[in-house]
PDB file of C-alpha atoms in Angstrom:
ATOM      1  CA  GLY A   1      37.604 -67.332  17.729  1.00  0.00           C
ATOM      2  CA  LEU A   2      35.171 -67.270  14.819  1.00  0.00           C
ATOM      3  CA  ALA A   3      31.420 -66.913  14.357  1.00  0.00           C
ATOM      4  CA  PHE A   4      29.142 -66.113  11.685  1.00  0.00           C
ATOM      5  CA  ASN A   5      25.695 -64.014  11.810  1.00  0.00           C
ATOM      6  CA  ARG A   6      22.770 -65.068   9.712  1.00  0.00           C
ATOM      7  CA  ALA A   7      23.785 -62.955   6.748  1.00  0.00           C
ATOM      8  CA  GLY A   8      27.101 -64.524   6.458  1.00  0.00           C
ATOM      9  CA  ASP A   9      29.362 -62.038   7.833  1.00  0.00           C
ATOM     10  CA  LEU A  10      32.264 -63.526   9.692  1.00  0.00           C
ATOM     11  CA  PHE A  11      33.319 -62.105  13.113  1.00  0.00           C
ATOM     12  CA  VAL A  12      36.933 -62.641  14.227  1.00  0.00           C
ATOM     13  CA  ALA A  13      38.192 -62.264  17.758  1.00  0.00           C
ATOM     14  CA  ASP A  14      41.608 -60.875  17.603  1.00  0.00           C
ATOM     15  CA  PHE A  15      43.233 -61.688  20.980  1.00  0.00           C
ATOM     16  CA  GLY A  16      46.333 -59.655  20.658  1.00  0.00           C
ATOM     17  CA  SER A  17      44.745 -56.418  19.585  1.00  0.00           C
ATOM     18  CA  GLY A  18      41.448 -56.584  21.655  1.00  0.00           C
ATOM     19  CA  ASN A  19      39.595 -56.078  18.654  1.00  0.00           C
ATOM     20  CA  ILE A  20      36.634 -57.912  17.020  1.00  0.00           C
ATOM     21  CA  TYR A  21      36.629 -57.557  13.417  1.00  0.00           C
ATOM     22  CA  GLU A  22      33.721 -58.276  10.957  1.00  0.00           C
ATOM     23  CA  PHE A  23      34.244 -59.402   7.361  1.00  0.00           C
ATOM     24  CA  THR A  24      31.486 -59.261   4.709  1.00  0.00           C
ATOM     25  CA  PRO A  25      31.080 -62.209   2.278  1.00  0.00           C
ATOM     26  CA  GLY A  26      33.190 -60.360  -0.294  1.00  0.00           C
ATOM     27  CA  GLY A  27      35.926 -60.133   2.250  1.00  0.00           C
ATOM     28  CA  VAL A  28      35.465 -56.419   3.224  1.00  0.00           C
ATOM     29  CA  GLN A  29      37.107 -55.832   6.692  1.00  0.00           C
ATOM     30  CA  SER A  30      35.787 -53.545   9.410  1.00  0.00           C
ATOM     31  CA  THR A  31      36.250 -53.212  13.224  1.00  0.00           C
ATOM     32  CA  PHE A  32      33.040 -54.184  15.145  1.00  0.00           C
ATOM     33  CA  ALA A  33      34.495 -53.693  18.677  1.00  0.00           C
ATOM     34  CA  SER A  34      37.776 -52.645  20.167  1.00  0.00           C
ATOM     35  CA  GLY A  35      39.238 -52.041  23.751  1.00  0.00           C
ATOM     36  CA  LEU A  36      38.764 -55.812  25.031  1.00  0.00           C
ATOM     37  CA  ASN A  37      41.594 -57.410  26.968  1.00  0.00           C
ATOM     38  CA  GLY A  38      41.716 -60.647  25.172  1.00  0.00           C
ATOM     39  CA  PRO A  39      38.860 -61.852  23.243  1.00  0.00           C
ATOM     40  CA  ILE A  40      39.008 -65.687  22.430  1.00  0.00           C
ATOM     41  CA  ALA A  41      35.731 -66.851  21.565  1.00  0.00           C
ATOM     42  CA  LEU A  42      32.353 -65.704  19.880  1.00  0.00           C
ATOM     43  CA  ALA A  43      28.834 -67.108  19.736  1.00  0.00           C
ATOM     44  CA  PHE A  44      25.767 -65.625  18.168  1.00  0.00           C
ATOM     45  CA  ASN A  45      22.173 -66.199  19.868  1.00  0.00           C
ATOM     46  CA  SER A  46      18.984 -66.494  17.881  1.00  0.00           C
ATOM     47  CA  ALA A  47      18.288 -62.465  18.324  1.00  0.00           C
ATOM     48  CA  GLU A  48      21.803 -61.925  16.594  1.00  0.00           C
ATOM     49  CA  ASP A  49      23.395 -60.728  19.855  1.00  0.00           C
ATOM     50  CA  LEU A  50      27.231 -61.540  19.798  1.00  0.00           C
ATOM     51  CA  PHE A  51      28.723 -63.041  22.964  1.00  0.00           C
ATOM     52  CA  VAL A  52      32.418 -62.750  23.703  1.00  0.00           C
ATOM     53  CA  ALA A  53      34.684 -64.693  25.935  1.00  0.00           C
ATOM     54  CA  ASP A  54      37.149 -62.062  27.116  1.00  0.00           C
ATOM     55  CA  ASN A  55      39.763 -64.448  28.323  1.00  0.00           C
ATOM     56  CA  PRO A  56      42.206 -62.528  30.537  1.00  0.00           C
ATOM     57  CA  SER A  57      39.422 -60.505  32.508  1.00  0.00           C
ATOM     58  CA  GLY A  58      36.992 -63.414  33.052  1.00  0.00           C
ATOM     59  CA  ASN A  59      34.138 -61.680  31.539  1.00  0.00           C
ATOM     60  CA  ILE A  60      31.577 -62.488  28.886  1.00  0.00           C
ATOM     61  CA  TYR A  61      30.475 -59.427  27.107  1.00  0.00           C
ATOM     62  CA  GLU A  62      27.235 -59.084  24.914  1.00  0.00           C
ATOM     63  CA  PHE A  63      26.946 -57.163  22.009  1.00  0.00           C
ATOM     64  CA  THR A  64      23.832 -55.985  20.224  1.00  0.00           C
ATOM     65  CA  PRO A  65      23.876 -56.171  16.199  1.00  0.00           C
ATOM     66  CA  GLY A  66      24.237 -52.339  16.434  1.00  0.00           C
ATOM     67  CA  GLY A  67      27.568 -52.983  18.500  1.00  0.00           C
ATOM     68  CA  VAL A  68      26.304 -51.707  22.042  1.00  0.00           C
ATOM     69  CA  ARG A  69      28.357 -53.481  24.734  1.00  0.00           C
ATOM     70  CA  SER A  70      27.147 -54.852  28.171  1.00  0.00           C
ATOM     71  CA  THR A  71      28.741 -57.362  30.657  1.00  0.00           C
ATOM     72  CA  PHE A  72      26.624 -60.526  30.495  1.00  0.00           C
ATOM     73  CA  ALA A  73      28.695 -62.366  33.177  1.00  0.00           C
ATOM     74  CA  SER A  74      32.062 -61.996  35.167  1.00  0.00           C
ATOM     75  CA  GLY A  75      34.217 -63.700  37.441  1.00  0.00           C
ATOM     76  CA  LEU A  76      34.958 -66.767  35.304  1.00  0.00           C
ATOM     77  CA  TYR A  77      38.275 -68.536  35.256  1.00  0.00           C
ATOM     78  CA  PHE A  78      39.810 -67.894  31.820  1.00  0.00           C
ATOM     79  CA  PRO A  79      36.701 -68.401  29.529  1.00  0.00           C
ATOM     80  CA  GLN A  80      37.913 -69.920  26.327  1.00  0.00           C
ATOM     81  CA  ALA A  81      35.153 -71.376  24.491  1.00  0.00           C
ATOM     82  CA  LEU A  82      31.359 -70.630  24.162  1.00  0.00           C
ATOM     83  CA  ALA A  83      28.155 -72.362  22.854  1.00  0.00           C
ATOM     84  CA  LEU A  84      24.651 -71.811  22.771  1.00  0.00           C
ATOM     85  CA  ASN A  85      21.834 -74.322  23.048  1.00  0.00           C
ATOM     86  CA  SER A  86      18.539 -74.110  21.605  1.00  0.00           C
ATOM     87  CA  ALA A  87      16.969 -72.459  24.807  1.00  0.00           C
ATOM     88  CA  GLY A  88      19.576 -69.495  24.641  1.00  0.00           C
ATOM     89  CA  ASP A  89      21.455 -70.995  27.576  1.00  0.00           C
ATOM     90  CA  LEU A  90      25.333 -70.098  27.067  1.00  0.00           C
ATOM     91  CA  PHE A  91      27.759 -72.715  27.870  1.00  0.00           C
ATOM     92  CA  VAL A  92      31.160 -71.610  28.701  1.00  0.00           C
ATOM     93  CA  ALA A  93      34.533 -73.782  28.913  1.00  0.00           C
ATOM     94  CA  VAL A  94      36.538 -72.307  31.920  1.00  0.00           C
ATOM     95  CA  GLY A  95      39.705 -73.192  33.362  1.00  0.00           C
ATOM     96  CA  TRP A  96      43.354 -73.765  32.755  1.00  0.00           C
ATOM     97  CA  ASN A  97      45.153 -76.118  34.942  1.00  0.00           C
ATOM     98  CA  SER A  98      42.644 -75.916  37.558  1.00  0.00           C
ATOM     99  CA  ASN A  99      39.017 -74.786  38.288  1.00  0.00           C
ATOM    100  CA  ASN A 100      38.204 -76.684  35.005  1.00  0.00           C
ATOM    101  CA  ASN A 101      34.410 -76.972  34.158  1.00  0.00           C
ATOM    102  CA  ILE A 102      31.616 -75.888  31.831  1.00  0.00           C
ATOM    103  CA  THR A 103      29.528 -73.043  33.247  1.00  0.00           C
ATOM    104  CA  GLU A 104      25.800 -72.749  31.945  1.00  0.00           C
ATOM    105  CA  ILE A 105      24.415 -69.462  32.080  1.00  0.00           C
ATOM    106  CA  THR A 106      20.601 -68.689  31.384  1.00  0.00           C
ATOM    107  CA  PRO A 107      19.572 -65.789  29.364  1.00  0.00           C
ATOM    108  CA  GLY A 108      18.805 -63.957  32.748  1.00  0.00           C
ATOM    109  CA  GLY A 109      22.464 -64.354  33.901  1.00  0.00           C
ATOM    110  CA  VAL A 110      22.112 -67.198  36.448  1.00  0.00           C
ATOM    111  CA  GLN A 111      25.295 -69.232  36.527  1.00  0.00           C
ATOM    112  CA  SER A 112      25.583 -73.151  37.235  1.00  0.00           C
ATOM    113  CA  THR A 113      28.172 -75.816  36.632  1.00  0.00           C
ATOM    114  CA  PHE A 114      27.040 -78.250  33.806  1.00  0.00           C
ATOM    115  CA  ALA A 115      30.343 -80.502  34.020  1.00  0.00           C
ATOM    116  CA  SER A 116      33.448 -80.532  35.893  1.00  0.00           C
ATOM    117  CA  PHE A 117      36.868 -81.719  34.585  1.00  0.00           C
ATOM    118  CA  PRO A 118      39.152 -82.689  37.396  1.00  0.00           C
ATOM    119  CA  TYR A 119      42.548 -82.820  35.402  1.00  0.00           C
ATOM    120  CA  TYR A 120      42.304 -81.207  32.010  1.00  0.00           C
ATOM    121  CA  PRO A 121      40.295 -78.001  30.990  1.00  0.00           C
ATOM    122  CA  PRO A 122      37.774 -78.236  28.477  1.00  0.00           C
ATOM    123  CA  ILE A 123      38.712 -76.152  25.183  1.00  0.00           C
ATOM    124  CA  GLY A 124      36.167 -76.557  22.432  1.00  0.00           C
ATOM    125  CA  LEU A 125      32.342 -76.553  22.669  1.00  0.00           C
ATOM    126  CA  ALA A 126      29.544 -77.395  19.959  1.00  0.00           C
ATOM    127  CA  PHE A 127      26.107 -78.402  19.798  1.00  0.00           C
ATOM    128  CA  ASN A 128      24.453 -80.652  17.307  1.00  0.00           C
ATOM    129  CA  SER A 129      20.794 -80.681  16.302  1.00  0.00           C
ATOM    130  CA  ALA A 130      19.784 -82.971  18.912  1.00  0.00           C
ATOM    131  CA  GLY A 131      21.082 -80.692  21.658  1.00  0.00           C
ATOM    132  CA  ASN A 132      23.934 -82.910  22.646  1.00  0.00           C
ATOM    133  CA  LEU A 133      26.937 -80.955  23.832  1.00  0.00           C
ATOM    134  CA  PHE A 134      30.479 -81.947  22.308  1.00  0.00           C
ATOM    135  CA  VAL A 135      33.465 -81.025  24.492  1.00  0.00           C
ATOM    136  CA  SER A 136      37.167 -81.211  23.552  1.00  0.00           C
ATOM    137  CA  ASP A 137      39.636 -81.083  26.467  1.00  0.00           C
ATOM    138  CA  ASN A 138      43.285 -80.476  26.677  1.00  0.00           C
ATOM    139  CA  ASP A 139      44.097 -84.277  26.951  1.00  0.00           C
ATOM    140  CA  GLY A 140      43.041 -85.032  23.533  1.00  0.00           C
ATOM    141  CA  TYR A 141      39.682 -86.417  24.168  1.00  0.00           C
ATOM    142  CA  ILE A 142      36.132 -85.401  22.716  1.00  0.00           C
ATOM    143  CA  TYR A 143      33.298 -86.023  25.122  1.00  0.00           C
ATOM    144  CA  GLU A 144      29.487 -85.920  24.344  1.00  0.00           C
ATOM    145  CA  PHE A 145      26.911 -84.848  26.919  1.00  0.00           C
ATOM    146  CA  THR A 146      23.250 -85.278  26.494  1.00  0.00           C
ATOM    147  CA  PRO A 147      21.046 -82.193  27.467  1.00  0.00           C
ATOM    148  CA  GLY A 148      20.635 -83.895  30.949  1.00  0.00           C
ATOM    149  CA  GLY A 149      24.320 -84.074  31.518  1.00  0.00           C
ATOM    150  CA  VAL A 150      25.036 -87.523  30.785  1.00  0.00           C
ATOM    151  CA  GLN A 151      28.611 -87.899  29.632  1.00  0.00           C
ATOM    152  CA  SER A 152      30.313 -90.314  27.113  1.00  0.00           C
ATOM    153  CA  THR A 153      33.485 -90.438  25.254  1.00  0.00           C
ATOM    154  CA  PHE A 154      32.918 -89.733  21.721  1.00  0.00           C
ATOM    155  CA  ALA A 155      36.340 -89.876  20.309  1.00  0.00           C
ATOM    156  CA  PHE A 156      39.952 -89.733  21.131  1.00  0.00           C
ATOM    157  CA  GLY A 157      41.703 -87.044  19.061  1.00  0.00           C
ATOM    158  CA  GLY A 158      40.637 -83.744  20.634  1.00  0.00           C
ATOM    159  CA  GLY A 159      42.126 -80.347  19.822  1.00  0.00           C
ATOM    160  CA  PHE A 160      40.918 -77.006  20.156  1.00  0.00           C
ATOM    161  CA  GLY A 161      37.910 -75.878  18.256  1.00  0.00           C
ATOM    162  CA  LEU A 162      34.895 -77.642  17.372  1.00  0.00           C
ATOM    163  CA  ALA A 163      31.922 -77.119  14.661  1.00  0.00           C
ATOM    164  CA  LEU A 164      29.301 -79.178  13.235  1.00  0.00           C
ATOM    165  CA  ASN A 165      28.194 -78.980   9.565  1.00  0.00           C
ATOM    166  CA  SER A 166      24.628 -79.482   8.363  1.00  0.00           C
ATOM    167  CA  ALA A 167      24.977 -83.098   8.058  1.00  0.00           C
ATOM    168  CA  GLY A 168      25.840 -83.526  11.614  1.00  0.00           C
ATOM    169  CA  ASP A 169      29.517 -84.318  11.227  1.00  0.00           C
ATOM    170  CA  LEU A 170      31.731 -83.097  13.866  1.00  0.00           C
ATOM    171  CA  PHE A 171      34.843 -81.109  12.884  1.00  0.00           C
ATOM    172  CA  GLU A 172      37.818 -80.481  15.301  1.00  0.00           C
ATOM    173  CA  ALA A 173      41.000 -78.428  14.955  1.00  0.00           C
ATOM    174  CA  ASP A 174      43.924 -80.694  15.969  1.00  0.00           C
ATOM    175  CA  SER A 175      46.252 -77.848  17.012  1.00  0.00           C
ATOM    176  CA  GLY A 176      49.211 -79.807  18.378  1.00  0.00           C
ATOM    177  CA  ALA A 177      52.127 -80.886  16.456  1.00  0.00           C
ATOM    178  CA  ILE A 178      49.694 -82.482  13.532  1.00  0.00           C
ATOM    179  CA  GLY A 179      47.908 -79.391  12.346  1.00  0.00           C
ATOM    180  CA  ASP A 180      44.944 -81.368  10.916  1.00  0.00           C
ATOM    181  CA  ILE A 181      41.296 -80.693  10.741  1.00  0.00           C
ATOM    182  CA  CYS A 182      39.482 -83.955  11.741  1.00  0.00           C
ATOM    183  CA  GLU A 183      35.902 -84.936  10.739  1.00  0.00           C
ATOM    184  CA  PHE A 184      34.020 -87.253  12.774  1.00  0.00           C
ATOM    185  CA  ALA A 185      30.863 -88.865  11.586  1.00  0.00           C
ATOM    186  CA  PRO A 186      27.800 -89.274  13.765  1.00  0.00           C
ATOM    187  CA  ASP A 187      29.058 -92.758  14.620  1.00  0.00           C
ATOM    188  CA  GLY A 188      32.493 -91.556  15.474  1.00  0.00           C
ATOM    189  CA  THR A 189      34.288 -92.756  12.266  1.00  0.00           C
ATOM    190  CA  GLN A 190      37.142 -90.231  11.743  1.00  0.00           C
ATOM    191  CA  PHE A 191      38.536 -88.763   8.688  1.00  0.00           C
ATOM    192  CA  ILE A 192      41.324 -86.167   7.873  1.00  0.00           C
ATOM    193  CA  SER A 193      39.389 -83.223   6.173  1.00  0.00           C
ATOM    194  CA  ALA A 194      42.577 -80.710   5.765  1.00  0.00           C
ATOM    195  CA  SER A 195      45.966 -81.220   6.676  1.00  0.00           C
ATOM    196  CA  GLY A 196      49.360 -79.279   6.639  1.00  0.00           C
ATOM    197  CA  LEU A 197      47.972 -76.442   8.836  1.00  0.00           C
ATOM    198  CA  ASN A 198      50.322 -74.704  11.342  1.00  0.00           C
ATOM    199  CA  PHE A 199      48.191 -74.350  14.553  1.00  0.00           C
ATOM    200  CA  PRO A 200      44.455 -74.509  13.570  1.00  0.00           C
ATOM    201  CA  TYR A 201      42.354 -73.198  16.624  1.00  0.00           C
ATOM    202  CA  ALA A 202      38.960 -72.110  15.848  1.00  0.00           C
ATOM    203  CA  LEU A 203      36.567 -73.406  13.317  1.00  0.00           C
ATOM    204  CA  ALA A 204      33.190 -71.972  11.982  1.00  0.00           C
ATOM    205  CA  PHE A 205      30.784 -73.084   9.180  1.00  0.00           C
ATOM    206  CA  ALA A 206      29.124 -70.309   7.139  1.00  0.00           C
ATOM    207  CA  PRO A 207      25.386 -70.387   6.750  1.00  0.00           C
ATOM    208  CA  ARG A 208      24.683 -72.866   3.722  1.00  0.00           C
ATOM    209  CA  SER A 209      23.022 -70.030   1.836  1.00  0.00           C
ATOM    210  CA  ALA A 210      25.764 -67.525   2.458  1.00  0.00           C
ATOM    211  CA  ARG A 211      28.838 -69.500   1.497  1.00  0.00           C
ATOM    212  CA  ASP A 212      28.116 -72.953   0.540  1.00  0.00           C
ATOM    213  CA  GLN A 213      28.796 -74.455   3.721  1.00  0.00           C
ATOM    214  CA  LYS A 214      32.474 -73.954   3.899  1.00  0.00           C
ATOM    215  CA  VAL A 215      34.330 -74.312   7.164  1.00  0.00           C
ATOM    216  CA  TYR A 216      36.675 -71.572   8.074  1.00  0.00           C
ATOM    217  CA  ILE A 217      39.741 -71.955  10.040  1.00  0.00           C
ATOM    218  CA  GLY A 218      41.633 -69.576  12.457  1.00  0.00           C
ATOM    219  CA  ASN A 219      44.959 -70.720  12.134  1.00  0.00           C
ATOM    220  CA  PRO A 220      47.444 -68.249  14.318  1.00  0.00           C
ATOM    221  CA  ALA A 221      51.054 -69.282  13.256  1.00  0.00           C
ATOM    222  CA  LEU A 222      52.576 -68.349  16.555  1.00  0.00           C
ATOM    223  CA  PRO A 223      50.437 -69.300  19.572  1.00  0.00           C
ATOM    224  CA  PHE A 224      49.860 -66.859  21.883  1.00  0.00           C
ATOM    225  CA  PHE A 225      50.357 -68.806  25.003  1.00  0.00           C
ATOM    226  CA  ASN A 226      53.784 -70.415  24.588  1.00  0.00           C
ATOM    227  CA  ARG A 227      55.572 -68.399  22.062  1.00  0.00           C
ATOM    228  CA  ALA A 228      56.068 -64.669  21.408  1.00  0.00           C
ATOM    229  CA  ALA A 229      57.052 -62.927  18.090  1.00  0.00           C
ATOM    230  CA  PRO A 230      60.443 -61.318  18.241  1.00  0.00           C
ATOM    231  CA  ALA A 231      60.456 -57.636  19.195  1.00  0.00           C
ATOM    232  CA  GLY A 232      58.879 -55.482  16.423  1.00  0.00           C
ATOM    233  CA  VAL A 233      57.523 -58.443  14.428  1.00  0.00           C
ATOM    234  CA  PRO A 234      53.911 -59.011  14.438  1.00  0.00           C
ATOM    235  CA  PRO A 235      52.471 -62.454  14.563  1.00  0.00           C
ATOM    236  CA  LEU A 236      51.325 -63.982  11.343  1.00  0.00           C
ATOM    237  CA  VAL A 237      47.961 -65.028  11.570  1.00  0.00           C
ATOM    238  CA  ILE A 238      46.178 -66.912   8.641  1.00  0.00           C
ATOM    239  CA  MET A 239      42.460 -67.649   8.118  1.00  0.00           C
ATOM    240  CA  GLY A 240      41.952 -70.382   5.744  1.00  0.00           C
ATOM    241  CA  GLU A 241      38.761 -71.298   3.796  1.00  0.00           C
ATOM    242  CA  TYR A 242      38.119 -75.143   2.993  1.00  0.00           C
ATOM    243  CA  SER A 243      35.596 -76.985   1.271  1.00  0.00           C
ATOM    244  CA  PRO A 244      35.709 -80.718  -0.209  1.00  0.00           C
ATOM    245  CA  ALA A 245      35.437 -79.489  -3.521  1.00  0.00           C
ATOM    246  CA  GLU A 246      38.138 -76.898  -3.472  1.00  0.00           C
ATOM    247  CA  PRO A 247      41.671 -76.774  -2.209  1.00  0.00           C
ATOM    248  CA  LEU A 248      42.410 -74.773   0.766  1.00  0.00           C
TER     249      LEU A 248
END
């Protein structure tokens, strides 16, 4: 999982180590938090509090900018993607093979089901400026939900992470055998924005003022859920930086 704060620092959820790392715009790394079971998704609210989906434990943790941790929500079934709307409500993609839904949590911690998915779990979330929620599922579809919950199919070609740039184009990490980053115009027209990646999983756009609106891609070379590294060999994890004017 990847997320930027307003200053342009990149936060990275490292599932295997249980740590959250912080990188300055110059690439200096530090450990922001540790001791989590399996952090997999990150999101900042307007107060710069960091929400973390801890996948195996089913908890959502909240960290203040100073690193103080509290449990924001618990009892969720494999939370794996996060997104916040303009009102500060946290949307959580939960489920894996069963109990598949998007749970909405108010700033006060009240939970409700925003949408249910009977067959395939939602695995990527992103809001556009109009407050519409884009959802990728594990069957290859991208759905669009209005703020009132009306669902429509936006595109076929869903993968894992979703992110929108300032122009309103939707980017999607096609994590299967393809390894592409797909870009969708607001009308659904599809482009290939980057290719040749191993297993792109998470996407995040840096603030325009901080890093010129580049997209950052978490690309684990060994997917944690279906392959293990040989004994004693750590998995290779690559973070790529891409912009249309420069090579990956």
